[in-house]
Amino acid sequence: MTDATLVTGPTLNSLSLAVEKPGFFIVEYNVPKFQFMNTVRIAEKPLNLTYIHSRADNRTVVDGNLLIDPANKLSVNHMVGTNNCKLKYTYAHGNIATFEPCYDFAKNTWNLAVSRRVYGDDVLKGTYQTSSKLLCMEWSRTSKSTGSFKVCAYVNLAEEVKTPKLTADTTWNLEM
């Protein structure tokens, strides 16, 4: 509860209540939003479930992640009352490469992401979105000693002139 809740008179906009049993479930109630998380076991595999209802925009989202083994994970995201549902499979080949196909039921399209770790801290990632025909290549590094950066090249394959768009981001950590 914030000070503003008490100073301007009673209001429930900042009221939040939570009950948690670590490793088992979390129930959180924030007046404009209700969230429930739980982990259940299916064939001895953990299934992480999240239910979120937001009063402000009147929508309910259900997420599920099934960890099949350390290399394989299946995820689903569904907005209740719509056909907005995404199903994603993730395969991680050690700590070197990741392959992630995703199917969007609302758009009836596939997305694909493939990433590979190179030179220790560097990651090369390629993504393709069939709905927008957007192809992206990304090179990123996250390092405390040398700093972090990301360079992206985007090409919209639906356009007649396929001119790549480049972006670059960097982050420096300074200790004084």
CSV table of C-alpha atoms in Angstrom, one decimal:
chain,number,residue,atom,x,y,z
A,1,MET,CA,0.0,0.0,0.0
A,2,THR,CA,1.5,3.4,-0.9
A,3,ASP,CA,1.4,6.7,1.0
A,4,ALA,CA,-0.9,8.2,-1.6
A,5,THR,CA,-3.5,5.6,-0.8
A,6,LEU,CA,-3.8,7.0,2.8
A,7,VAL,CA,-3.1,10.7,2.2
A,8,THR,CA,-5.8,11.4,-0.4
A,9,GLY,CA,-8.4,9.2,1.3
A,10,PRO,CA,-9.0,5.5,1.1
A,11,THR,CA,-8.6,4.0,-2.4
A,12,LEU,CA,-7.9,0.5,-3.4
A,13,ASN,CA,-5.9,1.3,-6.6
A,14,SER,CA,-2.5,0.6,-4.9
A,15,LEU,CA,-3.6,-2.3,-2.7
A,16,SER,CA,-1.8,-5.6,-3.3
A,17,LEU,CA,-2.1,-8.9,-1.5
A,18,ALA,CA,-0.1,-12.0,-2.0
A,19,VAL,CA,0.2,-15.5,-0.7
A,20,GLU,CA,3.1,-17.7,-1.7
A,21,LYS,CA,4.4,-21.1,-0.9
A,22,PRO,CA,7.8,-21.1,-2.5
A,23,GLY,CA,8.2,-23.8,-5.1
A,24,PHE,CA,4.5,-24.5,-5.2
A,25,PHE,CA,2.3,-21.5,-5.9
A,26,ILE,CA,1.8,-17.8,-5.8
A,27,VAL,CA,-1.5,-16.0,-5.6
A,28,GLU,CA,-1.3,-12.2,-6.1
A,29,TYR,CA,-4.1,-9.8,-6.0
A,30,ASN,CA,-3.5,-6.2,-7.1
A,31,VAL,CA,-6.8,-4.4,-7.3
A,32,PRO,CA,-6.7,-3.8,-11.1
A,33,LYS,CA,-5.0,-7.3,-11.6
A,34,PHE,CA,-5.2,-10.8,-10.3
A,35,GLN,CA,-2.4,-13.3,-10.9
A,36,PHE,CA,-2.0,-16.9,-9.9
A,37,MET,CA,1.1,-19.0,-10.6
A,38,ASN,CA,1.4,-22.7,-9.9
A,39,THR,CA,3.7,-25.6,-10.8
A,40,VAL,CA,2.3,-29.1,-11.3
A,41,ARG,CA,3.9,-32.3,-12.4
A,42,ILE,CA,2.9,-34.2,-15.6
A,43,ALA,CA,4.8,-37.5,-15.9
A,44,GLU,CA,7.3,-36.1,-13.4
A,45,LYS,CA,7.9,-33.1,-15.6
A,46,PRO,CA,7.3,-29.6,-14.2
A,47,LEU,CA,4.4,-27.6,-15.8
A,48,ASN,CA,4.6,-23.9,-14.8
A,49,LEU,CA,1.1,-22.2,-15.1
A,50,THR,CA,0.3,-18.5,-14.9
A,51,TYR,CA,-3.2,-17.0,-14.9
A,52,ILE,CA,-3.5,-13.2,-15.1
A,53,HIS,CA,-6.7,-11.3,-15.2
A,54,SER,CA,-6.5,-7.5,-15.7
A,55,ARG,CA,-9.6,-5.5,-14.8
A,56,ALA,CA,-8.3,-2.3,-16.5
A,57,ASP,CA,-8.3,-3.8,-20.0
A,58,ASN,CA,-10.7,-6.7,-19.2
A,59,ARG,CA,-8.5,-9.5,-20.5
A,60,THR,CA,-7.3,-12.8,-19.1
A,61,VAL,CA,-4.1,-14.5,-20.2
A,62,VAL,CA,-3.0,-18.0,-19.4
A,63,ASP,CA,0.6,-19.1,-19.9
A,64,GLY,CA,2.0,-22.6,-19.6
A,65,ASN,CA,5.6,-23.9,-19.8
A,66,LEU,CA,6.4,-27.6,-19.8
A,67,LEU,CA,10.0,-28.4,-19.2
A,68,ILE,CA,10.4,-31.8,-21.0
A,69,ASP,CA,14.1,-32.1,-20.2
A,70,PRO,CA,17.0,-29.6,-19.8
A,71,ALA,CA,17.2,-29.2,-23.6
A,72,ASN,CA,13.5,-29.2,-24.6
A,73,LYS,CA,10.6,-26.9,-23.5
A,74,LEU,CA,7.1,-26.4,-24.8
A,75,SER,CA,5.3,-23.1,-24.1
A,76,VAL,CA,1.8,-21.8,-24.7
A,77,ASN,CA,0.3,-18.4,-24.3
A,78,HIS,CA,-3.5,-17.9,-24.7
A,79,MET,CA,-5.7,-14.8,-24.3
A,80,VAL,CA,-9.0,-16.2,-23.0
A,81,GLY,CA,-12.1,-15.4,-25.2
A,82,THR,CA,-10.0,-14.9,-28.4
A,83,ASN,CA,-8.2,-17.1,-30.8
A,84,ASN,CA,-5.0,-15.4,-29.8
A,85,CYS,CA,-2.9,-18.4,-28.9
A,86,LYS,CA,0.8,-19.0,-29.5
A,87,LEU,CA,2.6,-22.3,-29.2
A,88,LYS,CA,6.4,-22.4,-29.0
A,89,TYR,CA,8.9,-25.2,-28.8
A,90,THR,CA,12.5,-24.5,-27.6
A,91,TYR,CA,15.4,-26.8,-28.2
A,92,ALA,CA,18.7,-25.8,-26.6
A,93,HIS,CA,21.8,-27.7,-27.9
A,94,GLY,CA,24.0,-27.4,-24.8
A,95,ASN,CA,24.9,-23.8,-24.0
A,96,ILE,CA,25.8,-23.3,-27.7
A,97,ALA,CA,22.7,-23.1,-29.9
A,98,THR,CA,19.0,-22.7,-29.6
A,99,PHE,CA,16.2,-23.4,-32.1
A,100,GLU,CA,12.7,-21.9,-31.5
A,101,PRO,CA,9.8,-22.4,-33.9
A,102,CYS,CA,6.6,-20.7,-32.8
A,103,TYR,CA,3.1,-21.0,-34.3
A,104,ASP,CA,0.6,-18.1,-33.9
A,105,PHE,CA,-3.0,-19.5,-34.2
A,106,ALA,CA,-4.6,-16.1,-34.5
A,107,LYS,CA,-2.5,-15.1,-37.6
A,108,ASN,CA,-2.1,-18.7,-38.8
A,109,THR,CA,1.7,-18.1,-39.2
A,110,TRP,CA,5.0,-19.5,-38.1
A,111,ASN,CA,8.0,-17.6,-36.6
A,112,LEU,CA,11.4,-19.0,-36.3
A,113,ALA,CA,14.4,-18.0,-34.2
A,114,VAL,CA,17.8,-19.6,-34.3
A,115,SER,CA,20.7,-18.5,-32.1
A,116,ARG,CA,24.3,-19.6,-31.6
A,117,ARG,CA,26.9,-18.6,-29.0
A,118,VAL,CA,30.3,-17.7,-30.6
A,119,TYR,CA,33.5,-16.5,-29.0
A,120,GLY,CA,32.3,-16.9,-25.4
A,121,ASP,CA,30.1,-13.9,-24.7
A,122,ASP,CA,28.8,-13.2,-28.3
A,123,VAL,CA,25.5,-14.5,-29.6
A,124,LEU,CA,24.4,-14.5,-33.3
A,125,LYS,CA,20.6,-14.8,-33.7
A,126,GLY,CA,18.5,-15.0,-36.8
A,127,THR,CA,14.7,-14.6,-36.7
A,128,TYR,CA,12.0,-14.7,-39.4
A,129,GLN,CA,8.3,-13.7,-39.0
A,130,THR,CA,6.1,-15.1,-41.7
A,131,SER,CA,3.2,-12.8,-40.9
A,132,SER,CA,5.3,-9.6,-41.6
A,133,LYS,CA,7.9,-11.2,-43.8
A,134,LEU,CA,10.5,-9.7,-41.5
A,135,LEU,CA,14.0,-11.2,-41.5
A,136,CYS,CA,16.4,-10.1,-38.7
A,137,MET,CA,20.0,-10.9,-38.0
A,138,GLU,CA,21.4,-9.9,-34.6
A,139,TRP,CA,24.8,-9.9,-33.0
A,140,SER,CA,25.0,-9.2,-29.3
A,141,ARG,CA,27.3,-9.4,-26.4
A,142,THR,CA,26.7,-9.2,-22.6
A,143,SER,CA,29.9,-8.8,-20.7
A,144,LYS,CA,30.6,-7.0,-17.4
A,145,SER,CA,34.3,-6.4,-18.4
A,146,THR,CA,33.9,-5.2,-22.0
A,147,GLY,CA,30.4,-3.8,-22.0
A,148,SER,CA,27.3,-4.9,-23.8
A,149,PHE,CA,26.1,-4.2,-27.3
A,150,LYS,CA,23.6,-5.3,-29.9
A,151,VAL,CA,23.7,-4.8,-33.6
A,152,CYS,CA,20.6,-5.7,-35.7
A,153,ALA,CA,20.0,-5.8,-39.4
A,154,TYR,CA,16.3,-6.0,-40.5
A,155,VAL,CA,15.0,-6.7,-44.0
A,156,ASN,CA,11.3,-6.6,-44.9
A,157,LEU,CA,11.0,-9.2,-47.6
A,158,ALA,CA,7.5,-8.0,-48.5
A,159,GLU,CA,8.8,-4.7,-49.8
A,160,GLU,CA,9.9,-4.3,-53.4
A,161,VAL,CA,13.1,-2.6,-52.4
A,162,LYS,CA,14.8,-4.8,-49.8
A,163,THR,CA,17.0,-2.2,-48.1
A,164,PRO,CA,18.3,-3.4,-44.7
A,165,LYS,CA,17.7,-1.3,-41.7
A,166,LEU,CA,20.5,-1.3,-39.1
A,167,THR,CA,20.3,-0.5,-35.4
A,168,ALA,CA,23.0,-0.5,-32.8
A,169,ASP,CA,22.7,-0.3,-29.0
A,170,THR,CA,25.4,-0.3,-26.3
A,171,THR,CA,25.6,-0.3,-22.5
A,172,TRP,CA,28.5,0.7,-20.4
A,173,ASN,CA,29.0,-0.2,-16.7
A,174,LEU,CA,31.0,2.3,-14.8
A,175,GLU,CA,32.1,1.8,-11.2
A,176,MET,CA,33.3,4.8,-9.2
